[in-house]
Short mmCIF file of N, CA and C in Angstrom, two decimals:
data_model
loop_
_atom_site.label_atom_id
_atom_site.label_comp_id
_atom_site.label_asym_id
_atom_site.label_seq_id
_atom_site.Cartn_x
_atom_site.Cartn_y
_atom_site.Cartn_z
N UNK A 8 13.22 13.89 -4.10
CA UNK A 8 12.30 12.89 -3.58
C UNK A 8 11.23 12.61 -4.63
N UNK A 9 11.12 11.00 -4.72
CA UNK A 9 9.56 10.77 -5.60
C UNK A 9 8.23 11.51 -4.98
N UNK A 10 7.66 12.11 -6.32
CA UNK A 10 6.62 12.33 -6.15
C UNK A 10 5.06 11.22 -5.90
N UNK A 11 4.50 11.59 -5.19
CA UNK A 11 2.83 10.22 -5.56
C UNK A 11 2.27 10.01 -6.14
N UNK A 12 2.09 8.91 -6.67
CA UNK A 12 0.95 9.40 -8.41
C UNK A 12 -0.17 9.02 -7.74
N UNK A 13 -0.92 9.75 -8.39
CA UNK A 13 -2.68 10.10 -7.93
C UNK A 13 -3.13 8.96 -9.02
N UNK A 14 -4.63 8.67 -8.43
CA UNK A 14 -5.16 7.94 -9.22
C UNK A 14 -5.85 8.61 -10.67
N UNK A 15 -5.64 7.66 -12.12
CA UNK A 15 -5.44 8.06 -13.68
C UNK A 15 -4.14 7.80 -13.60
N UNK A 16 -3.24 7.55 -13.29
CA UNK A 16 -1.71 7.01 -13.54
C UNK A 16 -1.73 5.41 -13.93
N UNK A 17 -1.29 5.26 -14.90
CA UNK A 17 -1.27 3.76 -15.42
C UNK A 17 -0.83 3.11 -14.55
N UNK A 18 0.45 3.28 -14.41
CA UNK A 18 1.24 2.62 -13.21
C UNK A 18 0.41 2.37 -12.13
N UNK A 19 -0.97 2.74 -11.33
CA UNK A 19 -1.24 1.92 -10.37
C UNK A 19 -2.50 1.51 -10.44
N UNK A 20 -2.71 1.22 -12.13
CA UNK A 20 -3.23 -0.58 -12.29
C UNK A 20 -3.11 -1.17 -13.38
N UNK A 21 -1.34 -0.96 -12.94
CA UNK A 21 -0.07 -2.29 -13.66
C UNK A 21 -0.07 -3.37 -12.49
N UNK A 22 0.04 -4.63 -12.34
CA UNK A 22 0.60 -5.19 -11.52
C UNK A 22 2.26 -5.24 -11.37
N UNK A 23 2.11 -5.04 -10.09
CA UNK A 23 4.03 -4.83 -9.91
C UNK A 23 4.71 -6.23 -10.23
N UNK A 24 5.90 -6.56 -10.76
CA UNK A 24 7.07 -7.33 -10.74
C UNK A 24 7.51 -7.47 -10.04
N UNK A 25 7.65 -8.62 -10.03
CA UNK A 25 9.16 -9.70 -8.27
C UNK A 25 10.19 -8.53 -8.62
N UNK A 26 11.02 -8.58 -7.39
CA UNK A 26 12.06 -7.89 -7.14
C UNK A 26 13.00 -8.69 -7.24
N UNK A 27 14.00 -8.48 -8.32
CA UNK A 27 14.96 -9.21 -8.29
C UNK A 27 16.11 -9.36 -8.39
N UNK A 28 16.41 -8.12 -7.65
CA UNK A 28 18.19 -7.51 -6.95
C UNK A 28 17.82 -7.04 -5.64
N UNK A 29 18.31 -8.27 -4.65
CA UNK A 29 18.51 -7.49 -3.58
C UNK A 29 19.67 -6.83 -3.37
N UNK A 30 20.07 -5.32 -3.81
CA UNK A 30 20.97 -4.79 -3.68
C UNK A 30 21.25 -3.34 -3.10
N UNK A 31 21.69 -2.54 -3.00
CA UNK A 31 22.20 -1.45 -2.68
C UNK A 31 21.48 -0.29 -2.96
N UNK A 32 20.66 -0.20 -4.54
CA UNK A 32 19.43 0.51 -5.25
C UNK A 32 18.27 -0.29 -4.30
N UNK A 33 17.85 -1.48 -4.05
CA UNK A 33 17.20 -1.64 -3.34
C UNK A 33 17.09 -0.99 -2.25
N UNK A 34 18.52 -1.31 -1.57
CA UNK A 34 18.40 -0.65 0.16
C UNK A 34 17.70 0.63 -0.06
N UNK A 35 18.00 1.48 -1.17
CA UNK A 35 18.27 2.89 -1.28
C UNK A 35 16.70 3.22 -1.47
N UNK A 36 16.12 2.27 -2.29
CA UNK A 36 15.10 2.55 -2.41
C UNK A 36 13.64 2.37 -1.44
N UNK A 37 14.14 1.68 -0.50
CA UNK A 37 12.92 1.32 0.67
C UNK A 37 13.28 2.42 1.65
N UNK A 38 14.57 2.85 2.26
CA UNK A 38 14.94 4.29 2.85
C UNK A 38 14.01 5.57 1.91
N UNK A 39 14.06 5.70 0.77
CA UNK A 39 13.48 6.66 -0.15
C UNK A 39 11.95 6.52 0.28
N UNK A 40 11.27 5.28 0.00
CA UNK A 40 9.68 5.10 0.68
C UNK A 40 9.40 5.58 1.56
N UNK A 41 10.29 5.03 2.48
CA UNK A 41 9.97 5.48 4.27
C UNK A 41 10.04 7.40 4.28
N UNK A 42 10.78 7.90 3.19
CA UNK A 42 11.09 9.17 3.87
C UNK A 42 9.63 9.98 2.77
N UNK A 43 9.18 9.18 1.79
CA UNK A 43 8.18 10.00 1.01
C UNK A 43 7.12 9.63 1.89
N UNK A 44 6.50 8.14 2.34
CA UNK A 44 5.43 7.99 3.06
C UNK A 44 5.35 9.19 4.44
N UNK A 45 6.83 9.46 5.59
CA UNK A 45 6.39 10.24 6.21
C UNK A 45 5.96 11.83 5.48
N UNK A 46 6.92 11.95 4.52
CA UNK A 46 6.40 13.56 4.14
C UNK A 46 5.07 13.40 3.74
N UNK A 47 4.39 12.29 3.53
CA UNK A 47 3.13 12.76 2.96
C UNK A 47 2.56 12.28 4.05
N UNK A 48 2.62 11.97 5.48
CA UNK A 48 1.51 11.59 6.68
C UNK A 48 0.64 10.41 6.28
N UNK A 49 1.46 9.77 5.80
CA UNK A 49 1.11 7.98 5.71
C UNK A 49 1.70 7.12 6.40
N UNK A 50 0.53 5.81 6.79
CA UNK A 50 0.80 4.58 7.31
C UNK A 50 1.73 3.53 6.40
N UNK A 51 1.74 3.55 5.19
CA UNK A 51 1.66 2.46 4.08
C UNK A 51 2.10 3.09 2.60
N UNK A 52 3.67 2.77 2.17
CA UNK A 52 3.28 3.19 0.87
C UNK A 52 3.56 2.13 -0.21
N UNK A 53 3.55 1.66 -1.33
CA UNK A 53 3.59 0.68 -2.18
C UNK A 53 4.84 0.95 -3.50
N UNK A 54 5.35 -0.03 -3.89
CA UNK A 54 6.06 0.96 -5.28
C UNK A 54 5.33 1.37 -6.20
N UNK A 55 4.71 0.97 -6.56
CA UNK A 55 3.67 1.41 -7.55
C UNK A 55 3.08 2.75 -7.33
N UNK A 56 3.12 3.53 -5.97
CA UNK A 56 2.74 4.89 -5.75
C UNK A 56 3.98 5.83 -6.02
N UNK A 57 4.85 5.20 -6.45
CA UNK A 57 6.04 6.28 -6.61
C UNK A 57 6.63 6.34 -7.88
N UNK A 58 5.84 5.19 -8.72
CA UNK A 58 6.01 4.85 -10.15
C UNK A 58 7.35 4.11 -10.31
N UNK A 59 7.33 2.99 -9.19
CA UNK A 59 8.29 1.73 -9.20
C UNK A 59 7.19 0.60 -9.20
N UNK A 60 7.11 0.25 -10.25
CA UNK A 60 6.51 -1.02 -10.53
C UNK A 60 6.80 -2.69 -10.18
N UNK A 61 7.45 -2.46 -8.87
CA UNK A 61 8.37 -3.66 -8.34
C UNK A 61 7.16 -3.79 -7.00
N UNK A 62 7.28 -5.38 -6.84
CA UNK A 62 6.90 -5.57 -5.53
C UNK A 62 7.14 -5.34 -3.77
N UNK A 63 7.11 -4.24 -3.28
CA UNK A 63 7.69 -4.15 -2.39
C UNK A 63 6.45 -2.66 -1.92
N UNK A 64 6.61 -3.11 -0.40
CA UNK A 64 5.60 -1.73 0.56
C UNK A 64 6.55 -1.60 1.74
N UNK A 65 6.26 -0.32 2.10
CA UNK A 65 6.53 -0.03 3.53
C UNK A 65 5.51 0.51 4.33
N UNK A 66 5.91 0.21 5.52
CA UNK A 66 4.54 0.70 6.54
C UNK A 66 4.86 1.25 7.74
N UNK A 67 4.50 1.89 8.60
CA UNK A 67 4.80 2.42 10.13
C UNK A 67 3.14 2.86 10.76
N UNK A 68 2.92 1.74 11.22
CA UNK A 68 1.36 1.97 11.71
C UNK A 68 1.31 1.25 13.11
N UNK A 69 0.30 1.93 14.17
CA UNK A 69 0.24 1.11 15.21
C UNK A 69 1.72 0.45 15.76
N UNK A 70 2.55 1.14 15.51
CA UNK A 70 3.86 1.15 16.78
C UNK A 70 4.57 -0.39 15.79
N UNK A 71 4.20 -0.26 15.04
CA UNK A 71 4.97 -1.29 13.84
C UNK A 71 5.41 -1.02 12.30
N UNK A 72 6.79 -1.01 12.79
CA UNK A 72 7.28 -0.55 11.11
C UNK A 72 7.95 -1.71 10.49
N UNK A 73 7.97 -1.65 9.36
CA UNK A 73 8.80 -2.57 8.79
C UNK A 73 8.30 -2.34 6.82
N UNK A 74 8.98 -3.27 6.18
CA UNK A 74 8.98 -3.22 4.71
C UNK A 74 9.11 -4.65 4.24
N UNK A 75 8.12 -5.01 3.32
CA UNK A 75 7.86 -6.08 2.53
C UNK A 75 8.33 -6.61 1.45
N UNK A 76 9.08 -7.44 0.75
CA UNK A 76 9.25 -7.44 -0.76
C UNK A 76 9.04 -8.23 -1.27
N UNK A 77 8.96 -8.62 -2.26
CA UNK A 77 7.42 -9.72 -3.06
C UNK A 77 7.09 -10.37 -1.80
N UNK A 78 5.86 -9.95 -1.38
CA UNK A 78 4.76 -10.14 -0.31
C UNK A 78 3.61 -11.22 -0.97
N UNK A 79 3.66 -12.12 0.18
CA UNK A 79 2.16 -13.22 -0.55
C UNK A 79 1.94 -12.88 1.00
N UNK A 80 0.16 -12.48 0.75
CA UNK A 80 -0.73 -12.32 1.82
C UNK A 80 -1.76 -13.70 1.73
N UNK A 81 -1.65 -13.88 2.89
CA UNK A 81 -2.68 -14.94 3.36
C UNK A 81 -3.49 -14.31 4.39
N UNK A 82 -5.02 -15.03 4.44
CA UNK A 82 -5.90 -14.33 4.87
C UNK A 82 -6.14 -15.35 6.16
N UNK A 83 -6.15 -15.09 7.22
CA UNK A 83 -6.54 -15.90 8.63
C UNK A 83 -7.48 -15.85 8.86
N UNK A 84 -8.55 -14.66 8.93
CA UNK A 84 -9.67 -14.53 9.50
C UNK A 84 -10.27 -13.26 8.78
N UNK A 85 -10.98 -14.46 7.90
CA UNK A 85 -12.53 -13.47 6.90
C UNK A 85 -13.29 -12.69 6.85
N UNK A 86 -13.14 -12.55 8.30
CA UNK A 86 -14.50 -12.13 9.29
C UNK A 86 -14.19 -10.51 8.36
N UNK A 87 -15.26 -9.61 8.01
CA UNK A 87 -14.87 -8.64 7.64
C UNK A 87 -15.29 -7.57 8.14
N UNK A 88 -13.91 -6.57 8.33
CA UNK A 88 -14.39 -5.05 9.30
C UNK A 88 -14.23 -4.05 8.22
N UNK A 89 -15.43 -3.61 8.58
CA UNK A 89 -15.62 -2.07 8.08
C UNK A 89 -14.98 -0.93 8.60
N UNK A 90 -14.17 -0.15 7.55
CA UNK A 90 -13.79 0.68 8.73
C UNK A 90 -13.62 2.07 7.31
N UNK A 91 -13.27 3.16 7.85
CA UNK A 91 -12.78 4.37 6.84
C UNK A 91 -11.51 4.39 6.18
N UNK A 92 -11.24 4.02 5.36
CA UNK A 92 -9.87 3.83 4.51
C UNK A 92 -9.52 4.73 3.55
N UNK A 93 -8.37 5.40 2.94
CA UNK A 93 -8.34 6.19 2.46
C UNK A 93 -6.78 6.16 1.93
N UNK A 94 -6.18 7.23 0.77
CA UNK A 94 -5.43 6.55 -0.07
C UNK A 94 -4.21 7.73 -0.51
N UNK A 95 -3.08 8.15 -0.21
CA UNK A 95 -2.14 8.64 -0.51
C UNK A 95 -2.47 8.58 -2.07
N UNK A 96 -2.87 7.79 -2.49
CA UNK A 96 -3.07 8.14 -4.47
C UNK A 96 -4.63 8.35 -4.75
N UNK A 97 -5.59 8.49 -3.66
CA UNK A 97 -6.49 9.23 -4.10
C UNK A 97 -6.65 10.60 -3.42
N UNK A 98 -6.05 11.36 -3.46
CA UNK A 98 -6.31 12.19 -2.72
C UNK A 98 -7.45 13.43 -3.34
N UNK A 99 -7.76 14.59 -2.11
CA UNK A 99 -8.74 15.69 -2.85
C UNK A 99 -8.47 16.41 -3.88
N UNK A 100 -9.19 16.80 -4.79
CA UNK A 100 -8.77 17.85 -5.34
C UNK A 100 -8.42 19.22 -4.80
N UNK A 101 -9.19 19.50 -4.08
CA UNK A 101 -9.43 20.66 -3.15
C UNK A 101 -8.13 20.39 -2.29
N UNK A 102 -7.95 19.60 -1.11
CA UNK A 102 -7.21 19.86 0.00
C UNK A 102 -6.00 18.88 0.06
N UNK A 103 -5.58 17.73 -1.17
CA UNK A 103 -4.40 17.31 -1.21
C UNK A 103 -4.77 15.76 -0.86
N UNK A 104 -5.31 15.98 0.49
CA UNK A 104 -5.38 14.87 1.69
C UNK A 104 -6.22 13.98 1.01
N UNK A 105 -6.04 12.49 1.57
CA UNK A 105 -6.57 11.39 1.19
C UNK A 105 -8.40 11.66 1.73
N UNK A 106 -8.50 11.03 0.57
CA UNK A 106 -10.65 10.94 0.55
C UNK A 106 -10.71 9.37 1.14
N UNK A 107 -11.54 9.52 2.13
CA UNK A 107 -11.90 8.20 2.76
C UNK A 107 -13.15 7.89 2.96
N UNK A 108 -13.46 6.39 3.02
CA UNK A 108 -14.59 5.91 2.48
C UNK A 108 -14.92 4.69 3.37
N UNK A 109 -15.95 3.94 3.54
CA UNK A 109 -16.07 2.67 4.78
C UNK A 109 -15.72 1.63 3.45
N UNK A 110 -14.66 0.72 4.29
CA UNK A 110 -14.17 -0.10 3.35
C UNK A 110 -14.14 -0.89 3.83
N UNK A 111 -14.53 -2.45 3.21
CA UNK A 111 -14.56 -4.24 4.14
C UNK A 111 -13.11 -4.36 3.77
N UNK A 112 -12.50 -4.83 5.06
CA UNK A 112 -11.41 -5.84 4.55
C UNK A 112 -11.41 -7.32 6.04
N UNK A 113 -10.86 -7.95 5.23
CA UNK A 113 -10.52 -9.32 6.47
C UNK A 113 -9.74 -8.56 7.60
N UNK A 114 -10.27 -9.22 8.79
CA UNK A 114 -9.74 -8.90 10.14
C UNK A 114 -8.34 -9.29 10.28
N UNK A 115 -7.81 -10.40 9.86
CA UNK A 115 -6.55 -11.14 9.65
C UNK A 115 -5.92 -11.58 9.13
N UNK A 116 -4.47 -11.27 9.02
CA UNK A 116 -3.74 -11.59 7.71
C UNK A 116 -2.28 -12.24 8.07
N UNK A 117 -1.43 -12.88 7.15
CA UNK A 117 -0.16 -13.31 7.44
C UNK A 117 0.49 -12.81 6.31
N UNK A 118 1.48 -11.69 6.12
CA UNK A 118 2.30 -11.80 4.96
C UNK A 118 3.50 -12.13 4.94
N UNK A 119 4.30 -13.36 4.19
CA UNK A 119 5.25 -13.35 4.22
C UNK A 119 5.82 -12.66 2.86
N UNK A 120 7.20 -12.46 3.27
CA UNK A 120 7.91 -12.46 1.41
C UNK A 120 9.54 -11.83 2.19
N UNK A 121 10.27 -10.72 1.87
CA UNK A 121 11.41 -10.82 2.19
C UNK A 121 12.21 -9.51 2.40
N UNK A 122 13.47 -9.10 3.89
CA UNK A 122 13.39 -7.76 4.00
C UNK A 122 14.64 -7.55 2.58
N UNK A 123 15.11 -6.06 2.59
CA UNK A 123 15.78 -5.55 1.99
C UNK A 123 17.17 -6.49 1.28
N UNK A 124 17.39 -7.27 2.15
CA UNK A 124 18.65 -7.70 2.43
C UNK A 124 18.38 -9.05 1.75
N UNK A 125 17.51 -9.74 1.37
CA UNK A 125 16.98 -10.84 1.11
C UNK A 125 16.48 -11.75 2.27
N UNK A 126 16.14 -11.56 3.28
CA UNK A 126 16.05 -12.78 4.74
C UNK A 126 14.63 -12.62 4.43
N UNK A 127 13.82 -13.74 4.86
CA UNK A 127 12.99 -14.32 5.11
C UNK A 127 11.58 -13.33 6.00
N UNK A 128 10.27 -13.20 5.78
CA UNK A 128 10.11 -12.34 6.75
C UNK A 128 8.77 -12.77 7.03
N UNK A 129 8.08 -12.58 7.75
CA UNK A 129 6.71 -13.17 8.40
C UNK A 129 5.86 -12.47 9.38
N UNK A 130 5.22 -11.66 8.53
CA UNK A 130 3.79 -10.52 10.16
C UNK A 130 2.79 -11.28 9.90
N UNK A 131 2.01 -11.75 11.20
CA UNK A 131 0.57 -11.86 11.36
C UNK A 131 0.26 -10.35 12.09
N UNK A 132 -1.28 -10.21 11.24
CA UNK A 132 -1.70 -8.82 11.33
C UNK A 132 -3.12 -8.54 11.98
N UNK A 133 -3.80 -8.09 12.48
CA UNK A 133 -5.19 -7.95 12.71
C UNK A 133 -5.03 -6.37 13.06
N UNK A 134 -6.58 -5.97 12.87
CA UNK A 134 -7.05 -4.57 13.55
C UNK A 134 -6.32 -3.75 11.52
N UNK A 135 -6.17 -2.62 12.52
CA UNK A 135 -5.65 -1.44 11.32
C UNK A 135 -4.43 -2.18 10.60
N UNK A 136 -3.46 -3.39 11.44
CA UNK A 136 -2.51 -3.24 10.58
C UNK A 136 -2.48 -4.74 9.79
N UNK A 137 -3.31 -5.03 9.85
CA UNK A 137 -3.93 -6.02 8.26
C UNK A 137 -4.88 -5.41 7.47
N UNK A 138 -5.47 -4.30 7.70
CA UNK A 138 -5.95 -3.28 7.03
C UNK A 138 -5.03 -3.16 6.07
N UNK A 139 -3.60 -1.73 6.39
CA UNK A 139 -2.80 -1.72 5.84
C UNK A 139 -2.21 -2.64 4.71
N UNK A 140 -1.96 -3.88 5.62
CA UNK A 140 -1.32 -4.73 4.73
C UNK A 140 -2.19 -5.02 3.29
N UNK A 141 -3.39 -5.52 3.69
CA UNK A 141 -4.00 -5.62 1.98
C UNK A 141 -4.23 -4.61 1.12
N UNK A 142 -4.53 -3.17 1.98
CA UNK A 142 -4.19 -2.10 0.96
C UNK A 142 -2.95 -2.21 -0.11
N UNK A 143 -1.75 -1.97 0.81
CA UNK A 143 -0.72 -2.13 0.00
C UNK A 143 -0.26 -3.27 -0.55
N UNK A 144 -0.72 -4.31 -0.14
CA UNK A 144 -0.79 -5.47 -1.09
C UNK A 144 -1.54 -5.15 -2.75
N UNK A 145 -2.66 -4.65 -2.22
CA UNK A 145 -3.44 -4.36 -3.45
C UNK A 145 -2.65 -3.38 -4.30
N UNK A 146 -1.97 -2.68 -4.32
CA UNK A 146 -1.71 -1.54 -4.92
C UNK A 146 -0.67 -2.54 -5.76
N UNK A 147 -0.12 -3.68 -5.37
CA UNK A 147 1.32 -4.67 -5.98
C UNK A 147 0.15 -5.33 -6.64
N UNK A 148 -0.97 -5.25 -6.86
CA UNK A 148 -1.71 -6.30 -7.67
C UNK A 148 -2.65 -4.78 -8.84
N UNK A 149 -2.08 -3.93 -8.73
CA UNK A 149 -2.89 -2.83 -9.59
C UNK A 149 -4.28 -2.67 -9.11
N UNK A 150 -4.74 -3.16 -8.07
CA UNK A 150 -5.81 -2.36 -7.59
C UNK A 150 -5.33 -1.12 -6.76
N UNK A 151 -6.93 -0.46 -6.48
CA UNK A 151 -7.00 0.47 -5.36
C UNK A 151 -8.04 0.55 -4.47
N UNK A 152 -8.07 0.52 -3.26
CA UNK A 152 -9.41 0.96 -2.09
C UNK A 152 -10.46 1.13 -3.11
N UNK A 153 -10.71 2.11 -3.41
CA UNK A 153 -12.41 2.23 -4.20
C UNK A 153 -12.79 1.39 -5.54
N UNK A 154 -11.73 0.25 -5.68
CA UNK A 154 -11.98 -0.50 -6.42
C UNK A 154 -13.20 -1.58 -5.15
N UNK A 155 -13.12 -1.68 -4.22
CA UNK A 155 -13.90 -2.63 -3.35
C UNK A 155 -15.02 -1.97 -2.35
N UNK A 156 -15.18 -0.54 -3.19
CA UNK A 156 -16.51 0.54 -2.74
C UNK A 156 -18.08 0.01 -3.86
N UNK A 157 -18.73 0.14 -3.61
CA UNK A 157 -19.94 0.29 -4.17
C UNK A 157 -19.48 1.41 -5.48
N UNK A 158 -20.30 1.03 -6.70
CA UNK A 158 -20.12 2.08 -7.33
C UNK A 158 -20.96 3.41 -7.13
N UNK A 159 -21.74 3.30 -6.36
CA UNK A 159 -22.25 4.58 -5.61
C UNK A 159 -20.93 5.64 -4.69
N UNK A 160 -20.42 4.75 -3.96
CA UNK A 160 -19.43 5.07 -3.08
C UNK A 160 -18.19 5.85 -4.29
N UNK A 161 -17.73 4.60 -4.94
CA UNK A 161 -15.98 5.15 -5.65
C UNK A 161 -16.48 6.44 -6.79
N UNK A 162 -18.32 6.36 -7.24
CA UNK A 162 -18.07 7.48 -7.95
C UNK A 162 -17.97 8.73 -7.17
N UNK A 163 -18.72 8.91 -6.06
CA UNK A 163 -18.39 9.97 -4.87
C UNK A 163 -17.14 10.47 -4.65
N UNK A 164 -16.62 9.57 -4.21
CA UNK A 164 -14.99 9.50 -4.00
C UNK A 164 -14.16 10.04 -5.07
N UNK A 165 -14.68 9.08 -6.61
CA UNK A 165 -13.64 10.00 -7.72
C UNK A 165 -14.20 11.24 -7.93
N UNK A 166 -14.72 11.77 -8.19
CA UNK A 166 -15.69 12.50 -8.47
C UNK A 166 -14.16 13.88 -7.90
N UNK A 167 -14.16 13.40 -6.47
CA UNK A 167 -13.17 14.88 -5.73
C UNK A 167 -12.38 14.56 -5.88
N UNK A 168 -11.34 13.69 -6.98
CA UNK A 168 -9.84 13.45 -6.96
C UNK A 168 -9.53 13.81 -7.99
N UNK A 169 -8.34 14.71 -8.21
CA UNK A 169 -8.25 15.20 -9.42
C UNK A 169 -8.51 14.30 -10.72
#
């Protein structure tokens, strides 16, 4: 199984590449996500956290699973919630587990882009799971969560990540 790269890994702030075999290594590889995101007790994981630099996330949050591939997020509603967010690639030094921090994101989102197979695909999102979604959106654009902290906040935060 892929390991997670922690944040200091180039790879996650490369921007990821279109995907452009929907094939069989594909299938293989969004099954592979789903089974590293549960071993590590995540909502959301990105390729870029597994050191696949391709566009594509998976998620299982709030009684909704599914997987994205080149994803364009559109934003519905601006309105922005604060909430504690936290990051499978930042995790503690000390205890492994993701360091979390109050983070703005838009209340509402639409992503389309396409499942495994190539078909067409379309979530409107609000609450935690448009949260999600721009996280792992961001991670396909080489950001990360404490890139949109105060630098008071992300030096706190790095400060305990290896």
């Amino acid at each position: 199984m892929r390991e997670i790269r922690s944040v200091g890994d180039p790879v996650l702030r490369t921007p990821a590449e279109p995907v452009t075999d929907f094939d069989r290594e594909l299938r293989r590889l969004v099954d592979e996500m789903f089974s590293v995101m549960y071993a590590a007790d995540g909502v959301g994981l990105a390729g870029p956290q597994i050191g696949v630099g391709r566009r594509l996330f998976v998620y299982d949050i709030t009684n909704r699973k599914g997987h994205l591939i080149n994803p364009e997020l559109t934003i519905d509603d601006p309105a922005q919630i604060v909430d504690d967010e936290g990051c499978l690639s930042v995790p503690s030094r000390e205890t492994g587990k993701p360091l979390y921090a109050p983070t703005a994101r838009a209340s509402g989102v639409t992503v389309r882009g396409f499942d495994r197979l190539g078909r067409p695909v379309a979530v409107k999102a609000r609450g935690m799971l448009a949260r999600c979604f721009q996280h792992e959106y961001d991670h396909l654009d080489g950001a990360l969560y404490v890139d949109r902290l105060t630098k008071e906040e992300r030096r706190k935060i790095l400060l305990q990540a290896p």
